Amino acid sequence: MESIEDIKKANMMLHGFDLESKPLKIDTEFSEFAYLLSKVDLPQLELKIKRISKWKMKRDAQTYLGSKLNLRKVRHSTDKMYYKLGGMEVSSVVELAQVYNSVSKYVNPFNIPIKYTNDGQFFGLVVFHEGIYDSLEFYMNMLLSITRIELFEEANDLTTSCYLHEIMHTQLIEPKGKIKDYNNAEVLCMLMEFIYLLEKDSSEILLRKTERNKINYFLFEFNNIFKFYYENDGSITEYEALKSSKYASSILKAIKLFQIYYYGNTNIKKEVLSYIQKVIDGSIILEDMLEHFDITHKSSIDGSIYKYLLRK
């Protein structure tokens, strides 16, 4: 499997994303929105992020998510667990995927090993065991298995929200298809970051710092999408533009959805969490939740974000 298009299809099949997912279009309205957002004078926050123990980071995330949501066990594997597949004879690609799936085991998501790295100040990543097979049919039938979660080495007050973000990813991979549009892949994970930080710190300093990071990230990814459409020298593939689009779109929709939570009363807050739980349970897909709260690309660039980001 060497072509970028096949790699894209394999990734879409693994998660149950719509194969027709495309990068956001860059029209005049979107360009003007991004330009104005780049000019917003966000509050400067002189904040030294407090270091905490890794044990406390993990405990805080587990305690918080456990108080808000009912989490599912998830598939876990290590590379060693797949050694037993060596030399095994199977009659079809489907059977191979079934055997492959049988190797992983279900665990509490907080029992997934954490690997600490020095790759970025607020870094988080879920690492999947994805196989090395050439057939797209294999990826259609294979179930994702999580090998580890990677986080930044120095645990601090924001590492907890990064870890919580990655735990949310574990809740959205099985059954496949909880999220249809690849552009929405990060929405719920980012939303739970915001909700956690709002409730953790009444001063909202940590929340605002995270919002600033997200806006800067949005502008970086928007620039990549713009280059793909208007300045592409062949160095940016459509799949790479789509990955940038995923983050750009998810950031805006997560902030738009969080505004509903932030300004909402107790019943609204409960409703938002209830819909998150429904997505985790698989009774609805994320797009059903977004439709219920009228979260679209168009509504996420309606300008209300400026007022929210500059709130006193």
PDB file of C-alpha atoms in Angstrom:
ATOM      1  CA  MET A   1       0.000   0.000   0.000  1.00  0.00           C
ATOM      2  CA  GLU A   2       2.169   2.818  -1.314  1.00  0.00           C
ATOM      3  CA  SER A   3      -0.126   5.474  -2.742  1.00  0.00           C
ATOM      4  CA  ILE A   4      -1.288   8.378  -0.591  1.00  0.00           C
ATOM      5  CA  GLU A   5      -4.852   7.723  -1.741  1.00  0.00           C
ATOM      6  CA  ASP A   6      -4.750   4.125  -0.494  1.00  0.00           C
ATOM      7  CA  ILE A   7      -3.263   5.219   2.827  1.00  0.00           C
ATOM      8  CA  LYS A   8      -6.093   7.721   3.147  1.00  0.00           C
ATOM      9  CA  LYS A   9      -8.705   5.057   2.358  1.00  0.00           C
ATOM     10  CA  ALA A  10      -7.174   2.648   4.871  1.00  0.00           C
ATOM     11  CA  ASN A  11      -7.343   5.302   7.610  1.00  0.00           C
ATOM     12  CA  MET A  12     -10.946   6.140   6.721  1.00  0.00           C
ATOM     13  CA  MET A  13     -11.945   2.472   6.781  1.00  0.00           C
ATOM     14  CA  LEU A  14     -10.227   1.886  10.119  1.00  0.00           C
ATOM     15  CA  HIS A  15     -12.324   4.574  11.781  1.00  0.00           C
ATOM     16  CA  GLY A  16     -15.474   4.335   9.707  1.00  0.00           C
ATOM     17  CA  PHE A  17     -15.072   7.829   8.272  1.00  0.00           C
ATOM     18  CA  ASP A  18     -16.821   8.753   5.045  1.00  0.00           C
ATOM     19  CA  LEU A  19     -14.411   8.042   2.183  1.00  0.00           C
ATOM     20  CA  GLU A  20     -15.703  11.193   0.489  1.00  0.00           C
ATOM     21  CA  SER A  21     -14.448  13.500   3.271  1.00  0.00           C
ATOM     22  CA  LYS A  22     -12.729  16.507   1.670  1.00  0.00           C
ATOM     23  CA  PRO A  23     -10.696  19.474   2.923  1.00  0.00           C
ATOM     24  CA  LEU A  24     -12.692  22.591   3.801  1.00  0.00           C
ATOM     25  CA  LYS A  25     -13.159  24.949   0.882  1.00  0.00           C
ATOM     26  CA  ILE A  26     -11.439  28.308   1.161  1.00  0.00           C
ATOM     27  CA  ASP A  27     -13.984  30.913   0.041  1.00  0.00           C
ATOM     28  CA  THR A  28     -14.084  34.661   0.649  1.00  0.00           C
ATOM     29  CA  GLU A  29     -16.125  34.385   3.845  1.00  0.00           C
ATOM     30  CA  PHE A  30     -13.788  31.805   5.386  1.00  0.00           C
ATOM     31  CA  SER A  31     -10.686  33.752   4.359  1.00  0.00           C
ATOM     32  CA  GLU A  32     -12.024  36.970   5.877  1.00  0.00           C
ATOM     33  CA  PHE A  33     -12.944  35.115   9.067  1.00  0.00           C
ATOM     34  CA  ALA A  34      -9.428  33.680   9.409  1.00  0.00           C
ATOM     35  CA  TYR A  35      -7.861  37.077   8.705  1.00  0.00           C
ATOM     36  CA  LEU A  36      -9.987  38.822  11.351  1.00  0.00           C
ATOM     37  CA  LEU A  37      -9.321  36.028  13.829  1.00  0.00           C
ATOM     38  CA  SER A  38      -5.588  36.467  13.293  1.00  0.00           C
ATOM     39  CA  LYS A  39      -6.013  40.128  14.280  1.00  0.00           C
ATOM     40  CA  VAL A  40      -7.927  39.474  17.511  1.00  0.00           C
ATOM     41  CA  ASP A  41      -5.862  40.789  20.394  1.00  0.00           C
ATOM     42  CA  LEU A  42      -6.249  37.911  22.801  1.00  0.00           C
ATOM     43  CA  PRO A  43      -5.448  38.656  26.447  1.00  0.00           C
ATOM     44  CA  GLN A  44      -1.795  38.122  27.317  1.00  0.00           C
ATOM     45  CA  LEU A  45      -1.543  35.650  30.166  1.00  0.00           C
ATOM     46  CA  GLU A  46       1.548  35.708  32.311  1.00  0.00           C
ATOM     47  CA  LEU A  47       1.130  32.251  33.720  1.00  0.00           C
ATOM     48  CA  LYS A  48       3.693  29.778  34.840  1.00  0.00           C
ATOM     49  CA  ILE A  49       2.126  26.373  34.353  1.00  0.00           C
ATOM     50  CA  LYS A  50       2.373  24.477  37.620  1.00  0.00           C
ATOM     51  CA  ARG A  51       4.137  21.124  37.493  1.00  0.00           C
ATOM     52  CA  ILE A  52       2.292  18.161  38.966  1.00  0.00           C
ATOM     53  CA  SER A  53       3.133  14.500  39.437  1.00  0.00           C
ATOM     54  CA  LYS A  54       2.266  12.062  36.669  1.00  0.00           C
ATOM     55  CA  TRP A  55       0.294  10.085  39.208  1.00  0.00           C
ATOM     56  CA  LYS A  56      -1.848  13.133  40.022  1.00  0.00           C
ATOM     57  CA  MET A  57      -2.295  13.963  36.342  1.00  0.00           C
ATOM     58  CA  LYS A  58      -3.668  10.498  35.637  1.00  0.00           C
ATOM     59  CA  ARG A  59      -5.818  10.419  38.780  1.00  0.00           C
ATOM     60  CA  ASP A  60      -7.336  13.838  38.079  1.00  0.00           C
ATOM     61  CA  ALA A  61      -8.301  12.893  34.517  1.00  0.00           C
ATOM     62  CA  GLN A  62      -9.789   9.574  35.619  1.00  0.00           C
ATOM     63  CA  THR A  63     -11.716  11.123  38.494  1.00  0.00           C
ATOM     64  CA  TYR A  64     -13.086  13.931  36.361  1.00  0.00           C
ATOM     65  CA  LEU A  65     -14.174  11.857  33.373  1.00  0.00           C
ATOM     66  CA  GLY A  66     -15.631   9.243  35.699  1.00  0.00           C
ATOM     67  CA  SER A  67     -17.808  11.922  37.268  1.00  0.00           C
ATOM     68  CA  LYS A  68     -19.141  13.102  33.905  1.00  0.00           C
ATOM     69  CA  LEU A  69     -19.320  10.089  31.582  1.00  0.00           C
ATOM     70  CA  ASN A  70     -19.592   6.316  31.513  1.00  0.00           C
ATOM     71  CA  LEU A  71     -16.496   5.213  29.624  1.00  0.00           C
ATOM     72  CA  ARG A  72     -16.177   2.019  27.608  1.00  0.00           C
ATOM     73  CA  LYS A  73     -13.422  -0.547  27.775  1.00  0.00           C
ATOM     74  CA  VAL A  74     -11.230  -0.368  24.690  1.00  0.00           C
ATOM     75  CA  ARG A  75      -9.055  -2.683  22.630  1.00  0.00           C
ATOM     76  CA  HIS A  76      -5.414  -2.764  23.703  1.00  0.00           C
ATOM     77  CA  SER A  77      -2.456  -4.590  22.238  1.00  0.00           C
ATOM     78  CA  THR A  78       1.309  -4.613  22.168  1.00  0.00           C
ATOM     79  CA  ASP A  79       3.497  -5.601  19.251  1.00  0.00           C
ATOM     80  CA  LYS A  80       4.443  -8.769  21.157  1.00  0.00           C
ATOM     81  CA  MET A  81       0.799  -9.856  21.172  1.00  0.00           C
ATOM     82  CA  TYR A  82       0.947 -10.104  17.377  1.00  0.00           C
ATOM     83  CA  TYR A  83       3.940 -12.433  17.188  1.00  0.00           C
ATOM     84  CA  LYS A  84       1.603 -15.413  17.424  1.00  0.00           C
ATOM     85  CA  LEU A  85       0.235 -14.505  13.970  1.00  0.00           C
ATOM     86  CA  GLY A  86       3.523 -15.361  12.312  1.00  0.00           C
ATOM     87  CA  GLY A  87       3.196 -18.258   9.895  1.00  0.00           C
ATOM     88  CA  MET A  88      -0.539 -18.663  10.470  1.00  0.00           C
ATOM     89  CA  GLU A  89      -2.460 -19.798   7.404  1.00  0.00           C
ATOM     90  CA  VAL A  90      -5.786 -18.181   6.571  1.00  0.00           C
ATOM     91  CA  SER A  91      -8.120 -18.606   3.633  1.00  0.00           C
ATOM     92  CA  SER A  92      -9.127 -14.977   3.058  1.00  0.00           C
ATOM     93  CA  VAL A  93      -8.402 -11.375   3.934  1.00  0.00           C
ATOM     94  CA  VAL A  94     -11.563 -11.291   6.047  1.00  0.00           C
ATOM     95  CA  GLU A  95     -10.367 -14.292   8.067  1.00  0.00           C
ATOM     96  CA  LEU A  96      -6.967 -12.649   8.474  1.00  0.00           C
ATOM     97  CA  ALA A  97      -8.660  -9.551   9.920  1.00  0.00           C
ATOM     98  CA  GLN A  98     -10.716 -11.721  12.283  1.00  0.00           C
ATOM     99  CA  VAL A  99      -7.591 -13.457  13.557  1.00  0.00           C
ATOM    100  CA  TYR A 100      -5.848 -10.109  13.879  1.00  0.00           C
ATOM    101  CA  ASN A 101      -8.766  -8.711  15.875  1.00  0.00           C
ATOM    102  CA  SER A 102      -8.714 -11.685  18.241  1.00  0.00           C
ATOM    103  CA  VAL A 103      -5.224 -10.870  19.468  1.00  0.00           C
ATOM    104  CA  SER A 104      -6.144  -7.630  21.257  1.00  0.00           C
ATOM    105  CA  LYS A 105      -7.909  -7.526  24.622  1.00  0.00           C
ATOM    106  CA  TYR A 106     -10.353  -5.111  26.220  1.00  0.00           C
ATOM    107  CA  VAL A 107      -9.054  -2.937  29.056  1.00  0.00           C
ATOM    108  CA  ASN A 108     -10.061   0.122  31.039  1.00  0.00           C
ATOM    109  CA  PRO A 109      -8.777   3.074  28.956  1.00  0.00           C
ATOM    110  CA  PHE A 110      -6.833   4.336  31.973  1.00  0.00           C
ATOM    111  CA  ASN A 111      -4.883   1.057  31.979  1.00  0.00           C
ATOM    112  CA  ILE A 112      -3.426   1.782  28.547  1.00  0.00           C
ATOM    113  CA  PRO A 113       0.321   2.406  28.982  1.00  0.00           C
ATOM    114  CA  ILE A 114       1.567   5.983  28.789  1.00  0.00           C
ATOM    115  CA  LYS A 115       4.844   6.804  27.073  1.00  0.00           C
ATOM    116  CA  TYR A 116       6.339  10.173  27.977  1.00  0.00           C
ATOM    117  CA  THR A 117       8.304  12.098  25.343  1.00  0.00           C
ATOM    118  CA  ASN A 118       9.865  15.533  24.888  1.00  0.00           C
ATOM    119  CA  ASP A 119       7.917  16.238  21.694  1.00  0.00           C
ATOM    120  CA  GLY A 120       6.130  19.511  22.398  1.00  0.00           C
ATOM    121  CA  GLN A 121       4.947  21.318  25.515  1.00  0.00           C
ATOM    122  CA  PHE A 122       1.312  20.208  25.353  1.00  0.00           C
ATOM    123  CA  PHE A 123       1.688  17.015  23.373  1.00  0.00           C
ATOM    124  CA  GLY A 124      -0.708  14.085  23.306  1.00  0.00           C
ATOM    125  CA  LEU A 125      -1.198  11.151  20.956  1.00  0.00           C
ATOM    126  CA  VAL A 126      -2.993   7.815  20.823  1.00  0.00           C
ATOM    127  CA  VAL A 127      -0.842   5.219  19.052  1.00  0.00           C
ATOM    128  CA  PHE A 128      -2.707   2.450  17.248  1.00  0.00           C
ATOM    129  CA  HIS A 129      -1.531  -0.919  16.051  1.00  0.00           C
ATOM    130  CA  GLU A 130      -2.666  -0.735  12.437  1.00  0.00           C
ATOM    131  CA  GLY A 131      -1.130  -3.727  10.703  1.00  0.00           C
ATOM    132  CA  ILE A 132       1.085  -3.812   7.615  1.00  0.00           C
ATOM    133  CA  TYR A 133      -1.147  -5.364   4.990  1.00  0.00           C
ATOM    134  CA  ASP A 134      -1.699  -4.173   1.455  1.00  0.00           C
ATOM    135  CA  SER A 135      -5.374  -5.017   1.046  1.00  0.00           C
ATOM    136  CA  LEU A 136      -7.939  -2.304   1.741  1.00  0.00           C
ATOM    137  CA  GLU A 137     -10.390  -5.108   2.503  1.00  0.00           C
ATOM    138  CA  PHE A 138      -8.245  -5.953   5.525  1.00  0.00           C
ATOM    139  CA  TYR A 139      -8.588  -2.438   6.916  1.00  0.00           C
ATOM    140  CA  MET A 140     -12.314  -2.483   6.271  1.00  0.00           C
ATOM    141  CA  ASN A 141     -12.653  -5.510   8.566  1.00  0.00           C
ATOM    142  CA  MET A 142      -9.878  -4.782  11.045  1.00  0.00           C
ATOM    143  CA  LEU A 143     -10.691  -3.220  14.438  1.00  0.00           C
ATOM    144  CA  LEU A 144      -8.339  -0.598  15.809  1.00  0.00           C
ATOM    145  CA  SER A 145      -6.296  -1.598  18.820  1.00  0.00           C
ATOM    146  CA  ILE A 146      -4.519   0.965  20.998  1.00  0.00           C
ATOM    147  CA  THR A 147      -0.884   0.326  21.821  1.00  0.00           C
ATOM    148  CA  ARG A 148      -0.132   3.324  24.023  1.00  0.00           C
ATOM    149  CA  ILE A 149      -0.834   6.973  24.759  1.00  0.00           C
ATOM    150  CA  GLU A 150       2.035   9.428  24.382  1.00  0.00           C
ATOM    151  CA  LEU A 151       2.285  12.608  26.475  1.00  0.00           C
ATOM    152  CA  PHE A 152       4.843  15.324  27.109  1.00  0.00           C
ATOM    153  CA  GLU A 153       7.464  14.277  29.653  1.00  0.00           C
ATOM    154  CA  GLU A 154       6.952  17.135  32.113  1.00  0.00           C
ATOM    155  CA  ALA A 155       3.470  16.758  33.602  1.00  0.00           C
ATOM    156  CA  ASN A 156       1.730  20.031  34.437  1.00  0.00           C
ATOM    157  CA  ASP A 157      -1.754  21.439  34.876  1.00  0.00           C
ATOM    158  CA  LEU A 158      -2.411  21.339  31.123  1.00  0.00           C
ATOM    159  CA  THR A 159      -1.069  17.809  30.647  1.00  0.00           C
ATOM    160  CA  THR A 160      -4.184  16.547  32.411  1.00  0.00           C
ATOM    161  CA  SER A 161      -6.409  18.095  29.746  1.00  0.00           C
ATOM    162  CA  CYS A 162      -4.165  16.622  27.011  1.00  0.00           C
ATOM    163  CA  TYR A 163      -4.468  13.174  28.597  1.00  0.00           C
ATOM    164  CA  LEU A 164      -8.214  13.587  28.928  1.00  0.00           C
ATOM    165  CA  HIS A 165      -8.329  14.534  25.236  1.00  0.00           C
ATOM    166  CA  GLU A 166      -6.566  11.292  24.276  1.00  0.00           C
ATOM    167  CA  ILE A 167      -8.797   9.178  26.523  1.00  0.00           C
ATOM    168  CA  MET A 168     -11.782  10.654  24.672  1.00  0.00           C
ATOM    169  CA  HIS A 169     -10.236   9.450  21.400  1.00  0.00           C
ATOM    170  CA  THR A 170     -10.236   5.901  22.757  1.00  0.00           C
ATOM    171  CA  GLN A 171     -13.994   6.186  23.250  1.00  0.00           C
ATOM    172  CA  LEU A 172     -14.713   7.071  19.649  1.00  0.00           C
ATOM    173  CA  ILE A 173     -13.050   4.258  17.691  1.00  0.00           C
ATOM    174  CA  GLU A 174     -15.412   1.341  18.339  1.00  0.00           C
ATOM    175  CA  PRO A 175     -17.830   0.597  16.908  1.00  0.00           C
ATOM    176  CA  LYS A 176     -16.558   2.201  13.748  1.00  0.00           C
ATOM    177  CA  GLY A 177     -18.431   5.134  12.324  1.00  0.00           C
ATOM    178  CA  LYS A 178     -19.234   7.165  15.443  1.00  0.00           C
ATOM    179  CA  ILE A 179     -17.881  10.102  13.458  1.00  0.00           C
ATOM    180  CA  LYS A 180     -18.615  10.201   9.730  1.00  0.00           C
ATOM    181  CA  ASP A 181     -16.861  13.337   8.513  1.00  0.00           C
ATOM    182  CA  TYR A 182     -13.094  13.269   9.033  1.00  0.00           C
ATOM    183  CA  ASN A 183     -13.231  17.030   9.531  1.00  0.00           C
ATOM    184  CA  ASN A 184     -15.084  16.425  12.818  1.00  0.00           C
ATOM    185  CA  ALA A 185     -12.634  13.897  14.258  1.00  0.00           C
ATOM    186  CA  GLU A 186     -11.295  16.163  17.039  1.00  0.00           C
ATOM    187  CA  VAL A 187     -14.469  18.017  18.075  1.00  0.00           C
ATOM    188  CA  LEU A 188     -15.512  16.028  21.160  1.00  0.00           C
ATOM    189  CA  CYS A 189     -11.961  15.593  22.427  1.00  0.00           C
ATOM    190  CA  MET A 190     -11.334  19.329  22.315  1.00  0.00           C
ATOM    191  CA  LEU A 191     -14.753  20.084  23.780  1.00  0.00           C
ATOM    192  CA  MET A 192     -14.004  17.927  26.825  1.00  0.00           C
ATOM    193  CA  GLU A 193     -10.692  19.749  27.260  1.00  0.00           C
ATOM    194  CA  PHE A 194     -12.563  23.054  27.458  1.00  0.00           C
ATOM    195  CA  ILE A 195     -15.227  21.729  29.830  1.00  0.00           C
ATOM    196  CA  TYR A 196     -12.619  20.239  32.150  1.00  0.00           C
ATOM    197  CA  LEU A 197     -10.513  23.417  32.261  1.00  0.00           C
ATOM    198  CA  LEU A 198     -13.579  25.594  32.895  1.00  0.00           C
ATOM    199  CA  GLU A 199     -14.509  23.536  35.931  1.00  0.00           C
ATOM    200  CA  LYS A 200     -10.946  23.087  37.169  1.00  0.00           C
ATOM    201  CA  ASP A 201     -10.004  26.757  37.355  1.00  0.00           C
ATOM    202  CA  SER A 202     -12.604  29.458  38.077  1.00  0.00           C
ATOM    203  CA  SER A 203     -10.141  32.157  36.976  1.00  0.00           C
ATOM    204  CA  GLU A 204     -10.295  30.637  33.461  1.00  0.00           C
ATOM    205  CA  ILE A 205      -6.583  31.297  32.984  1.00  0.00           C
ATOM    206  CA  LEU A 206      -5.829  27.710  31.946  1.00  0.00           C
ATOM    207  CA  LEU A 207      -8.880  27.688  29.679  1.00  0.00           C
ATOM    208  CA  ARG A 208      -7.888  30.933  27.991  1.00  0.00           C
ATOM    209  CA  LYS A 209      -4.319  29.740  27.508  1.00  0.00           C
ATOM    210  CA  THR A 210      -5.651  26.594  25.831  1.00  0.00           C
ATOM    211  CA  GLU A 211      -8.005  28.668  23.671  1.00  0.00           C
ATOM    212  CA  ARG A 212      -5.055  30.798  22.569  1.00  0.00           C
ATOM    213  CA  ASN A 213      -3.094  27.656  21.679  1.00  0.00           C
ATOM    214  CA  LYS A 214      -6.046  26.312  19.705  1.00  0.00           C
ATOM    215  CA  ILE A 215      -6.551  29.562  17.784  1.00  0.00           C
ATOM    216  CA  ASN A 216      -2.859  29.672  16.844  1.00  0.00           C
ATOM    217  CA  TYR A 217      -3.120  26.042  15.749  1.00  0.00           C
ATOM    218  CA  PHE A 218      -6.223  26.858  13.687  1.00  0.00           C
ATOM    219  CA  LEU A 219      -4.392  29.681  11.896  1.00  0.00           C
ATOM    220  CA  PHE A 220      -1.422  27.391  11.165  1.00  0.00           C
ATOM    221  CA  GLU A 221      -3.680  24.668   9.712  1.00  0.00           C
ATOM    222  CA  PHE A 222      -5.785  27.200   7.786  1.00  0.00           C
ATOM    223  CA  ASN A 223      -2.589  28.406   6.148  1.00  0.00           C
ATOM    224  CA  ASN A 224      -1.800  24.838   5.058  1.00  0.00           C
ATOM    225  CA  ILE A 225      -5.252  24.454   3.495  1.00  0.00           C
ATOM    226  CA  PHE A 226      -4.861  27.818   1.746  1.00  0.00           C
ATOM    227  CA  LYS A 227      -1.499  26.740   0.333  1.00  0.00           C
ATOM    228  CA  PHE A 228      -3.035  23.503  -0.956  1.00  0.00           C
ATOM    229  CA  TYR A 229      -5.702  25.342  -2.935  1.00  0.00           C
ATOM    230  CA  TYR A 230      -3.813  28.438  -4.061  1.00  0.00           C
ATOM    231  CA  GLU A 231      -0.045  28.059  -3.673  1.00  0.00           C
ATOM    232  CA  ASN A 232       0.538  24.347  -4.000  1.00  0.00           C
ATOM    233  CA  ASP A 233       3.821  23.338  -5.581  1.00  0.00           C
ATOM    234  CA  GLY A 234       2.954  19.679  -5.166  1.00  0.00           C
ATOM    235  CA  SER A 235       4.396  19.425  -1.672  1.00  0.00           C
ATOM    236  CA  ILE A 236       0.959  19.278  -0.002  1.00  0.00           C
ATOM    237  CA  THR A 237      -1.241  16.331  -0.947  1.00  0.00           C
ATOM    238  CA  GLU A 238      -5.016  16.402  -0.659  1.00  0.00           C
ATOM    239  CA  TYR A 239      -4.763  13.978   2.276  1.00  0.00           C
ATOM    240  CA  GLU A 240      -2.332  16.297   4.082  1.00  0.00           C
ATOM    241  CA  ALA A 241      -4.684  19.199   3.416  1.00  0.00           C
ATOM    242  CA  LEU A 242      -7.532  17.085   4.769  1.00  0.00           C
ATOM    243  CA  LYS A 243      -5.595  16.434   7.978  1.00  0.00           C
ATOM    244  CA  SER A 244      -5.067  20.187   8.368  1.00  0.00           C
ATOM    245  CA  SER A 245      -8.745  20.698   7.619  1.00  0.00           C
ATOM    246  CA  LYS A 246      -9.643  18.203  10.361  1.00  0.00           C
ATOM    247  CA  TYR A 247      -7.910  20.266  13.019  1.00  0.00           C
ATOM    248  CA  ALA A 248      -9.043  23.641  11.672  1.00  0.00           C
ATOM    249  CA  SER A 249     -12.670  22.587  11.409  1.00  0.00           C
ATOM    250  CA  SER A 250     -12.716  20.706  14.718  1.00  0.00           C
ATOM    251  CA  ILE A 251     -11.244  23.658  16.634  1.00  0.00           C
ATOM    252  CA  LEU A 252     -13.930  26.041  15.405  1.00  0.00           C
ATOM    253  CA  LYS A 253     -16.799  23.612  15.974  1.00  0.00           C
ATOM    254  CA  ALA A 254     -15.512  22.637  19.421  1.00  0.00           C
ATOM    255  CA  ILE A 255     -15.338  26.299  20.457  1.00  0.00           C
ATOM    256  CA  LYS A 256     -18.800  26.965  19.009  1.00  0.00           C
ATOM    257  CA  LEU A 257     -20.236  23.993  20.890  1.00  0.00           C
ATOM    258  CA  PHE A 258     -18.408  25.010  24.046  1.00  0.00           C
ATOM    259  CA  GLN A 259     -19.985  28.470  23.854  1.00  0.00           C
ATOM    260  CA  ILE A 260     -23.365  26.762  24.233  1.00  0.00           C
ATOM    261  CA  TYR A 261     -22.054  24.955  27.305  1.00  0.00           C
ATOM    262  CA  TYR A 262     -20.261  28.017  28.703  1.00  0.00           C
ATOM    263  CA  TYR A 263     -23.263  30.359  28.529  1.00  0.00           C
ATOM    264  CA  GLY A 264     -25.868  27.659  29.151  1.00  0.00           C
ATOM    265  CA  ASN A 265     -27.760  26.957  32.353  1.00  0.00           C
ATOM    266  CA  THR A 266     -27.497  23.706  34.294  1.00  0.00           C
ATOM    267  CA  ASN A 267     -29.996  21.944  32.037  1.00  0.00           C
ATOM    268  CA  ILE A 268     -28.097  22.956  28.884  1.00  0.00           C
ATOM    269  CA  LYS A 269     -24.841  21.721  30.366  1.00  0.00           C
ATOM    270  CA  LYS A 270     -26.454  18.388  31.242  1.00  0.00           C
ATOM    271  CA  GLU A 271     -27.872  18.141  27.731  1.00  0.00           C
ATOM    272  CA  VAL A 272     -24.449  18.649  26.139  1.00  0.00           C
ATOM    273  CA  LEU A 273     -22.914  15.941  28.342  1.00  0.00           C
ATOM    274  CA  SER A 274     -25.870  13.656  27.636  1.00  0.00           C
ATOM    275  CA  TYR A 275     -25.269  13.934  23.899  1.00  0.00           C
ATOM    276  CA  ILE A 276     -21.557  13.234  24.356  1.00  0.00           C
ATOM    277  CA  GLN A 277     -22.518  10.070  26.236  1.00  0.00           C
ATOM    278  CA  LYS A 278     -24.857   9.029  23.416  1.00  0.00           C
ATOM    279  CA  VAL A 279     -22.005   9.323  20.921  1.00  0.00           C
ATOM    280  CA  ILE A 280     -19.731   7.240  23.162  1.00  0.00           C
ATOM    281  CA  ASP A 281     -22.466   4.623  23.542  1.00  0.00           C
ATOM    282  CA  GLY A 282     -22.976   4.515  19.769  1.00  0.00           C
ATOM    283  CA  SER A 283     -26.694   5.338  19.943  1.00  0.00           C
ATOM    284  CA  ILE A 284     -26.072   8.402  17.756  1.00  0.00           C
ATOM    285  CA  ILE A 285     -23.188   9.620  15.624  1.00  0.00           C
ATOM    286  CA  LEU A 286     -21.363  12.876  16.299  1.00  0.00           C
ATOM    287  CA  GLU A 287     -23.001  14.536  13.321  1.00  0.00           C
ATOM    288  CA  ASP A 288     -26.416  13.969  14.963  1.00  0.00           C
ATOM    289  CA  MET A 289     -25.175  15.887  17.998  1.00  0.00           C
ATOM    290  CA  LEU A 290     -23.783  18.701  15.859  1.00  0.00           C
ATOM    291  CA  GLU A 291     -27.074  18.969  13.967  1.00  0.00           C
ATOM    292  CA  HIS A 292     -29.044  19.088  17.239  1.00  0.00           C
ATOM    293  CA  PHE A 293     -26.995  22.057  18.457  1.00  0.00           C
ATOM    294  CA  ASP A 294     -26.821  23.662  14.984  1.00  0.00           C
ATOM    295  CA  ILE A 295     -23.050  23.352  14.750  1.00  0.00           C
ATOM    296  CA  THR A 296     -21.921  23.637  11.139  1.00  0.00           C
ATOM    297  CA  HIS A 297     -18.925  25.102   9.383  1.00  0.00           C
ATOM    298  CA  LYS A 298     -21.026  28.157   8.536  1.00  0.00           C
ATOM    299  CA  SER A 299     -22.289  28.662  12.089  1.00  0.00           C
ATOM    300  CA  SER A 300     -18.778  28.228  13.494  1.00  0.00           C
ATOM    301  CA  ILE A 301     -17.509  31.227  11.510  1.00  0.00           C
ATOM    302  CA  ASP A 302     -20.469  33.521  12.236  1.00  0.00           C
ATOM    303  CA  GLY A 303     -18.363  35.945  14.253  1.00  0.00           C
ATOM    304  CA  SER A 304     -19.626  35.130  17.748  1.00  0.00           C
ATOM    305  CA  ILE A 305     -16.221  33.614  18.472  1.00  0.00           C
ATOM    306  CA  TYR A 306     -14.686  37.100  18.586  1.00  0.00           C
ATOM    307  CA  LYS A 307     -17.008  38.238  21.373  1.00  0.00           C
ATOM    308  CA  TYR A 308     -16.447  34.995  23.250  1.00  0.00           C
ATOM    309  CA  LEU A 309     -12.648  35.110  23.021  1.00  0.00           C
ATOM    310  CA  LEU A 310     -12.586  38.739  24.199  1.00  0.00           C
ATOM    311  CA  ARG A 311     -15.003  38.171  27.101  1.00  0.00           C
ATOM    312  CA  LYS A 312     -14.206  39.934  30.355  1.00  0.00           C
TER     313      LYS A 312
END
